[in-house]
Amino acid sequence: GSIVRNTGLPSTTNTKDSLVRNQLIAVSSRSYLAMEKSMESQIDSKIKKRAATDDDSDDAGKSELNTAPPDIKHPHQIFDIAFHPTQQLIATGQINGRVRIYSYSVDGNQLLHRFNHHKRSCRAVTFSIDGKSLHTASRDKSIHMVDVETGNIQLSFPKAHSSPIYSMKTVGETLIATGDDDGTVKVWDMRHKGKCIMDVKENNDFISDFDFATNNKTLLAASGDGVLSAFHLGQRKLIEKSDNQESELLCVSVIKGGRKVVCGTGDGIINIYSWGQWGDMSDRFPGHPTSIDTCVKISENIICTGSMDGMIRAVNIQPNQLIGVIGDHGDFPIEKLRVSNFNLLASCAHDAKVKFYETDSITKSMVSKSKKSEFTKNLNKKAKKLESNNDFFADL
């Protein structure tokens, strides 16, 4: 019979699988997998059609003076990326479940490994602290640990969660945290045969993102239910939850030397919390014309945000100021931003590309008042254009 299935995609502001959400509501359980596969095929077709007009070379659109690596193009939409901690390597997880590891440099990028161990979309990838292992998590509810050098699978949890896994983060030398579509958070010890050492459900919707404060062993989980949860890993329990902010929390980052926490929301506002005062935010910064789907710390005062409108912005926090747009993926929504230990920022989006930017130039760039006014005007113009001409999503 007809059922209503929780896809973990509560609104169009959430970029993970957002293109297929409306097609997956109220379908029979028998046709669910077939429908999802069909929609993923349509998304890939859209990407290839749009990419056909692009220059096929990796150096397309790059300045001769640019010292960032060229773009990495993929055959399918990318959900997550992760930088290796000590080598110039980057891992990607795709909508078709495939995982890749590339080496990157200014002179070019090289594909080193391909993995196809996931049956459904690979939603999260993260390297271990020592860089020897890559952890991958999927909509098929599984977690895998892969040897980076050999490419062999070292450890597998086929049914790690009872719901599709949405997010993952390395939180210790042998620990990773995972969150699923239904709000469950688990922490795994990946030594030996591996085991789950924490299993809690304090949220009622998908766990969109994690950040971790090493000095006090606090894991922060942002959720689509509008609540930020703080967990103590040593005690393996909830510390406190924030009030419901009535908008999806889509990303989280610890800044200001651990004194402040920022969350990007579905309505384009940055919520700012003071450390330890989780009940309610201490400040908020509106200004993004669309949802803030991902954010990453560039310095203790500056974050970069990625939004549904395809733009990547640098933002100073307290004093709150939009510094400027540092890059974009056209009108393709940004999925994820990551920072390397080699002064690089990487982004991935629905255009199936990974792009690189130097972080040094971001921290040194501030705009004058006149430029800031012009910048804000351009943001509003692009937002109106997106609202009236959303051709990419029109027939999905």
Coordinates of C-alpha atoms in Angstrom, one line a residue:
G1 CA 0.0 0.0 0.0
S2 CA 0.9 3.7 -0.1
I3 CA 3.2 4.9 2.6
V4 CA 4.8 8.1 3.7
R5 CA 8.6 7.5 3.9
N6 CA 10.9 9.7 5.9
T7 CA 13.8 10.4 3.5
G8 CA 15.6 12.6 6.0
L9 CA 15.2 15.6 3.6
P10 CA 12.8 17.9 5.5
S11 CA 12.9 20.8 3.1
T12 CA 14.4 22.2 -0.1
T13 CA 16.9 24.2 1.9
N14 CA 18.7 21.0 2.8
T15 CA 21.1 20.2 0.0
K16 CA 21.7 16.4 0.8
D17 CA 19.5 14.5 -1.7
S18 CA 17.3 17.6 -1.9
L19 CA 16.7 17.2 -5.7
V20 CA 14.9 13.9 -5.2
R21 CA 12.8 14.7 -2.0
N22 CA 9.5 15.6 -3.6
Q23 CA 9.5 12.6 -5.8
L24 CA 10.0 10.2 -2.9
I25 CA 7.0 11.2 -0.8
A26 CA 4.0 8.9 -0.6
V27 CA 5.3 6.1 -2.9
S28 CA 4.9 2.4 -2.4
S29 CA 7.7 0.6 -0.6
R30 CA 8.1 -1.7 -3.5
S31 CA 8.8 1.1 -6.0
Y32 CA 10.9 3.2 -3.6
L33 CA 14.4 2.0 -4.7
A34 CA 13.5 2.1 -8.4
M35 CA 12.2 5.6 -8.0
E36 CA 15.3 6.8 -6.2
K37 CA 17.6 5.2 -8.8
S38 CA 15.6 6.9 -11.6
M39 CA 15.9 10.3 -10.0
E40 CA 19.6 9.9 -9.4
S41 CA 20.0 9.1 -13.1
Q42 CA 18.1 12.3 -14.0
I43 CA 20.4 14.4 -11.7
D44 CA 23.4 12.9 -13.4
S45 CA 21.9 13.6 -16.8
K46 CA 21.4 17.2 -15.8
I47 CA 25.0 17.5 -14.7
K48 CA 26.4 16.0 -17.9
K49 CA 24.2 18.2 -20.1
R50 CA 25.3 21.3 -18.3
A51 CA 29.0 20.1 -18.2
A52 CA 28.9 19.6 -22.0
T53 CA 29.2 23.4 -22.4
D54 CA 32.2 23.6 -20.2
D55 CA 35.9 23.4 -21.2
D56 CA 37.0 19.8 -20.6
S57 CA 40.5 20.7 -19.4
D58 CA 41.2 20.8 -15.7
D59 CA 42.8 24.2 -16.2
A60 CA 39.7 25.8 -17.7
G61 CA 39.0 29.2 -16.1
K62 CA 42.2 29.2 -14.2
S63 CA 44.5 32.2 -14.2
E64 CA 48.2 31.7 -15.0
L65 CA 49.0 33.4 -11.6
N66 CA 46.7 31.0 -9.7
T67 CA 48.6 28.8 -7.2
A68 CA 45.6 26.7 -6.3
P69 CA 45.2 23.2 -7.9
P70 CA 42.8 22.9 -11.0
D71 CA 39.3 21.7 -10.6
I72 CA 38.6 18.0 -10.3
K73 CA 35.6 16.9 -12.4
H74 CA 33.5 13.9 -11.5
P75 CA 31.0 11.9 -13.5
H76 CA 28.4 12.1 -10.7
Q77 CA 27.3 14.6 -8.1
I78 CA 29.6 14.8 -5.0
F79 CA 28.2 14.7 -1.5
D80 CA 31.3 15.1 0.6
I81 CA 35.0 15.7 0.5
A82 CA 37.9 15.3 2.9
F83 CA 41.5 16.4 3.0
H84 CA 44.3 14.1 4.1
P85 CA 45.9 15.5 7.3
T86 CA 49.6 15.1 6.1
Q87 CA 49.6 14.4 2.4
Q88 CA 48.2 16.4 -0.6
L89 CA 45.3 14.0 -1.0
I90 CA 41.6 14.5 -1.2
A91 CA 38.8 12.0 -1.0
T92 CA 35.3 12.4 -2.5
G93 CA 32.0 10.6 -2.0
Q94 CA 29.4 10.5 -4.8
I95 CA 25.7 10.1 -5.2
N96 CA 26.2 6.7 -6.9
G97 CA 28.1 5.4 -3.9
R98 CA 31.5 5.6 -5.5
V99 CA 34.5 6.9 -3.5
R100 CA 37.6 8.3 -5.0
I101 CA 41.0 9.5 -3.7
Y102 CA 43.0 12.0 -5.7
S103 CA 46.4 13.6 -5.3
Y104 CA 46.3 17.3 -6.0
S105 CA 48.9 20.0 -6.9
V106 CA 49.2 23.2 -8.8
D107 CA 50.5 21.2 -11.7
G108 CA 47.5 18.8 -11.9
N109 CA 45.5 16.2 -10.1
Q110 CA 45.8 12.4 -10.3
L111 CA 43.2 9.7 -9.5
L112 CA 44.8 7.2 -7.1
H113 CA 42.0 5.0 -5.9
R114 CA 38.4 4.1 -6.7
F115 CA 36.0 2.2 -4.4
N116 CA 32.6 0.8 -5.0
H117 CA 31.8 -0.8 -1.6
H118 CA 28.6 1.3 -1.0
K119 CA 25.3 0.2 -2.5
R120 CA 23.7 3.7 -2.1
S121 CA 25.0 7.3 -2.2
C122 CA 28.2 7.9 -0.2
R123 CA 27.2 10.8 2.0
A124 CA 30.3 11.2 4.2
V125 CA 34.1 10.7 4.0
T126 CA 36.7 11.5 6.6
F127 CA 40.4 10.5 7.2
S128 CA 41.8 9.2 10.4
I129 CA 44.0 11.6 12.4
D130 CA 47.2 9.7 11.3
G131 CA 45.9 9.6 7.7
K132 CA 46.4 5.8 7.3
S133 CA 42.6 5.1 7.0
L134 CA 39.7 6.6 5.2
H135 CA 36.2 6.2 6.7
T136 CA 33.2 6.3 4.5
A137 CA 29.5 6.3 5.4
S138 CA 26.4 5.8 3.2
R139 CA 22.7 6.0 2.7
D140 CA 22.9 2.2 2.8
K141 CA 23.5 2.6 6.6
S142 CA 27.0 1.2 6.4
I143 CA 30.4 2.4 7.6
H144 CA 33.7 1.2 6.0
M145 CA 37.3 1.8 6.9
V146 CA 39.7 1.7 3.9
D147 CA 43.5 1.5 4.0
V148 CA 44.7 4.6 2.1
E149 CA 47.9 3.0 0.8
T150 CA 46.6 -0.3 -0.4
G151 CA 43.0 0.5 -1.0
N152 CA 41.9 -2.6 1.0
I153 CA 38.8 -2.5 3.2
Q154 CA 40.0 -3.0 6.8
L155 CA 36.7 -2.8 8.7
S156 CA 33.0 -2.8 7.8
F157 CA 29.7 -2.2 9.7
P158 CA 27.0 -3.1 7.1
K159 CA 24.1 -2.0 9.4
A160 CA 25.9 0.7 11.5
H161 CA 22.6 2.6 11.9
S162 CA 19.0 1.7 11.6
S163 CA 18.5 4.8 9.3
P164 CA 20.6 6.2 6.5
I165 CA 23.8 7.9 7.7
Y166 CA 23.9 11.6 7.0
S167 CA 27.2 12.9 8.6
M168 CA 30.5 11.8 10.0
K169 CA 33.5 13.3 11.8
T170 CA 36.8 12.0 13.1
V171 CA 36.9 12.9 16.8
G172 CA 40.0 11.1 18.1
E173 CA 42.9 8.9 17.1
T174 CA 40.6 5.9 16.8
L175 CA 37.2 7.5 17.2
I176 CA 34.6 8.6 14.6
A177 CA 31.1 10.1 15.2
T178 CA 28.2 9.4 12.9
G179 CA 24.7 10.9 12.7
D180 CA 21.7 9.6 10.8
D181 CA 18.5 10.8 9.2
D182 CA 16.4 10.2 12.3
G183 CA 18.7 12.2 14.7
T184 CA 20.7 9.3 16.2
V185 CA 24.4 10.0 17.1
K186 CA 26.9 7.2 17.5
V187 CA 30.6 7.2 18.3
W188 CA 32.7 4.3 17.1
D189 CA 36.1 3.0 18.3
M190 CA 37.7 1.7 15.1
R191 CA 40.5 -0.3 16.8
H192 CA 40.7 -4.0 16.2
K193 CA 37.3 -5.2 15.1
G194 CA 35.7 -1.9 16.1
K195 CA 32.7 -1.2 18.3
C196 CA 30.1 1.4 19.1
I197 CA 30.9 3.1 22.4
M198 CA 28.1 5.7 22.4
D199 CA 24.5 5.6 21.0
V200 CA 22.2 8.5 21.8
K201 CA 19.1 10.0 20.2
E202 CA 18.5 13.6 21.4
N203 CA 17.3 15.1 18.1
N204 CA 14.2 14.4 16.0
D205 CA 15.6 15.0 12.5
F206 CA 18.7 14.5 10.5
I207 CA 22.2 15.2 12.0
S208 CA 23.5 17.7 9.5
D209 CA 27.0 18.3 10.8
F210 CA 29.5 17.8 13.6
D211 CA 32.3 19.7 15.2
F212 CA 34.6 18.6 18.0
A213 CA 36.5 20.5 20.7
T214 CA 39.4 18.3 21.7
N215 CA 40.4 20.2 24.8
N216 CA 37.1 19.4 26.6
K217 CA 36.0 16.4 24.7
T218 CA 32.8 18.0 23.5
L219 CA 31.0 16.9 20.4
L220 CA 28.6 19.3 18.9
A221 CA 25.8 18.1 16.6
A222 CA 23.7 20.3 14.4
S223 CA 20.3 19.0 13.4
G224 CA 17.5 19.6 10.9
D225 CA 15.1 19.9 13.8
G226 CA 16.7 23.3 14.7
V227 CA 18.5 22.1 17.8
L228 CA 22.2 22.1 18.6
S229 CA 23.2 19.3 20.9
A230 CA 26.4 19.1 23.0
F231 CA 27.8 15.7 24.1
H232 CA 30.7 14.9 26.4
L233 CA 32.6 12.0 24.8
G234 CA 34.4 11.0 28.0
Q235 CA 31.1 10.6 29.9
R236 CA 29.3 9.5 26.8
K237 CA 26.2 11.5 27.5
L238 CA 24.3 14.7 26.6
I239 CA 25.6 17.9 28.2
E240 CA 22.8 20.2 27.0
K241 CA 20.6 21.1 24.0
S242 CA 19.7 24.5 22.6
D243 CA 16.2 25.8 22.3
N244 CA 14.5 25.0 19.0
Q245 CA 15.5 27.8 16.6
E246 CA 12.6 27.2 14.2
S247 CA 14.9 26.8 11.3
E248 CA 17.1 23.9 10.2
L249 CA 20.7 24.0 11.6
L250 CA 22.7 22.8 8.6
C251 CA 26.3 23.2 9.7
V252 CA 28.4 24.0 12.8
S253 CA 31.9 25.3 13.5
V254 CA 33.8 26.2 16.7
I255 CA 35.7 29.5 16.4
K256 CA 37.3 32.3 18.6
G257 CA 39.6 29.9 20.3
G258 CA 36.7 27.7 21.5
R259 CA 34.7 30.7 22.9
K260 CA 32.1 30.8 20.2
V261 CA 30.2 28.4 18.0
V262 CA 28.5 29.3 14.7
C263 CA 25.6 27.4 13.0
G264 CA 24.4 28.0 9.5
T265 CA 20.6 27.9 9.1
G266 CA 18.0 27.1 6.4
D267 CA 16.8 30.7 6.3
G268 CA 20.3 32.2 5.7
I269 CA 21.1 33.4 9.2
I270 CA 24.3 32.6 11.2
N271 CA 23.4 31.7 14.8
I272 CA 26.2 32.5 17.2
Y273 CA 26.5 30.7 20.6
S274 CA 28.8 31.4 23.5
W275 CA 30.6 28.3 24.7
G276 CA 28.8 26.5 27.5
Q277 CA 25.6 28.5 27.1
W278 CA 23.8 26.2 24.8
G279 CA 20.2 27.1 25.7
D280 CA 19.9 30.1 23.4
M281 CA 22.1 31.9 20.9
S282 CA 24.0 35.0 22.0
D283 CA 24.0 36.7 18.6
R284 CA 22.7 36.2 15.1
F285 CA 23.9 37.5 11.7
P286 CA 21.5 37.7 8.8
G287 CA 22.7 38.5 5.3
H288 CA 22.7 35.4 3.2
P289 CA 20.0 35.4 0.6
T290 CA 19.5 31.6 0.7
S291 CA 20.3 28.7 3.1
I292 CA 23.8 28.3 4.6
D293 CA 24.3 24.6 3.8
T294 CA 28.0 24.3 4.9
C295 CA 30.6 26.4 6.8
V296 CA 34.2 26.0 7.7
K297 CA 36.6 27.9 9.9
I298 CA 39.4 29.8 8.0
S299 CA 40.8 31.6 11.1
E300 CA 39.5 32.2 14.6
N301 CA 37.5 35.2 13.3
I302 CA 36.7 34.2 9.7
I303 CA 34.5 31.5 8.3
C304 CA 33.6 30.5 4.8
T305 CA 30.0 29.6 4.0
G306 CA 28.5 27.7 1.1
S307 CA 24.9 28.3 0.0
M308 CA 22.0 27.1 -2.1
D309 CA 22.7 29.9 -4.5
G310 CA 26.1 28.4 -5.5
M311 CA 28.2 31.1 -3.9
I312 CA 31.0 30.8 -1.4
R313 CA 31.4 33.7 1.0
A314 CA 34.0 34.8 3.5
V315 CA 32.4 36.1 6.7
N316 CA 34.0 37.8 9.7
I317 CA 32.3 37.0 13.0
Q318 CA 32.1 39.6 15.8
P319 CA 32.3 42.1 14.4
N320 CA 29.9 40.6 11.9
Q321 CA 30.7 41.5 8.4
L322 CA 30.3 39.9 4.9
I323 CA 33.9 40.1 3.6
G324 CA 33.1 39.0 0.0
V325 CA 32.4 36.2 -2.4
I326 CA 35.6 34.1 -2.9
G327 CA 34.2 31.7 -5.5
D328 CA 31.1 30.0 -6.9
H329 CA 29.8 26.9 -8.7
G330 CA 27.5 28.9 -11.0
D331 CA 23.9 28.3 -9.9
F332 CA 24.7 24.8 -8.5
P333 CA 24.1 24.5 -4.7
I334 CA 27.2 24.0 -2.6
E335 CA 27.4 20.7 -0.8
K336 CA 30.5 20.9 1.3
L337 CA 33.5 23.1 2.2
R338 CA 36.7 21.7 3.7
V339 CA 40.1 23.2 4.8
S340 CA 43.4 21.5 4.4
N341 CA 46.6 21.7 6.4
F342 CA 48.2 23.2 3.3
N343 CA 46.4 26.5 3.3
L344 CA 43.7 25.4 0.8
L345 CA 39.9 25.5 0.9
A346 CA 38.0 23.0 -1.3
S347 CA 34.3 23.1 -2.3
C348 CA 32.0 20.6 -4.0
A349 CA 28.6 21.2 -5.4
H350 CA 25.9 19.8 -7.6
D351 CA 27.9 20.5 -10.7
A352 CA 30.1 17.4 -9.8
K353 CA 33.3 19.5 -9.4
V354 CA 35.8 20.0 -6.7
K355 CA 37.3 23.5 -6.7
F356 CA 40.3 24.8 -4.7
Y357 CA 41.1 28.3 -3.2
E358 CA 44.0 29.6 -1.2
T359 CA 43.1 30.5 2.3
D360 CA 45.9 33.0 2.8
S361 CA 44.2 35.3 0.3
I362 CA 40.9 35.0 2.2
T363 CA 42.3 36.0 5.6
K364 CA 44.0 39.1 4.0
S365 CA 41.0 40.3 2.1
M366 CA 38.7 42.9 3.6
V367 CA 36.4 45.2 1.7
S368 CA 35.9 48.9 1.9
K369 CA 32.4 50.3 2.8
S370 CA 31.8 51.2 -0.9
K371 CA 32.8 47.8 -2.1
K372 CA 30.7 46.2 0.7
S373 CA 27.6 48.2 -0.5
E374 CA 28.2 47.0 -4.1
F375 CA 28.8 43.4 -2.9
T376 CA 25.4 43.4 -1.0
K377 CA 23.7 44.8 -4.0
N378 CA 25.1 42.0 -6.2
L379 CA 23.9 39.4 -3.6
N380 CA 20.3 40.7 -3.7
K381 CA 20.4 40.8 -7.6
K382 CA 21.6 37.2 -7.8
A383 CA 19.0 36.0 -5.2
K384 CA 16.1 37.6 -7.2
K385 CA 17.4 35.9 -10.4
L386 CA 17.6 32.5 -8.7
E387 CA 14.0 32.9 -7.4
S388 CA 12.6 33.8 -10.9
N389 CA 14.8 31.5 -13.0
N390 CA 15.5 28.2 -11.3
D391 CA 15.7 26.3 -14.6
F392 CA 18.1 23.5 -13.4
F393 CA 15.5 22.1 -10.9
A394 CA 12.4 22.9 -12.9
D395 CA 11.7 19.5 -14.5
L396 CA 13.0 17.2 -11.7

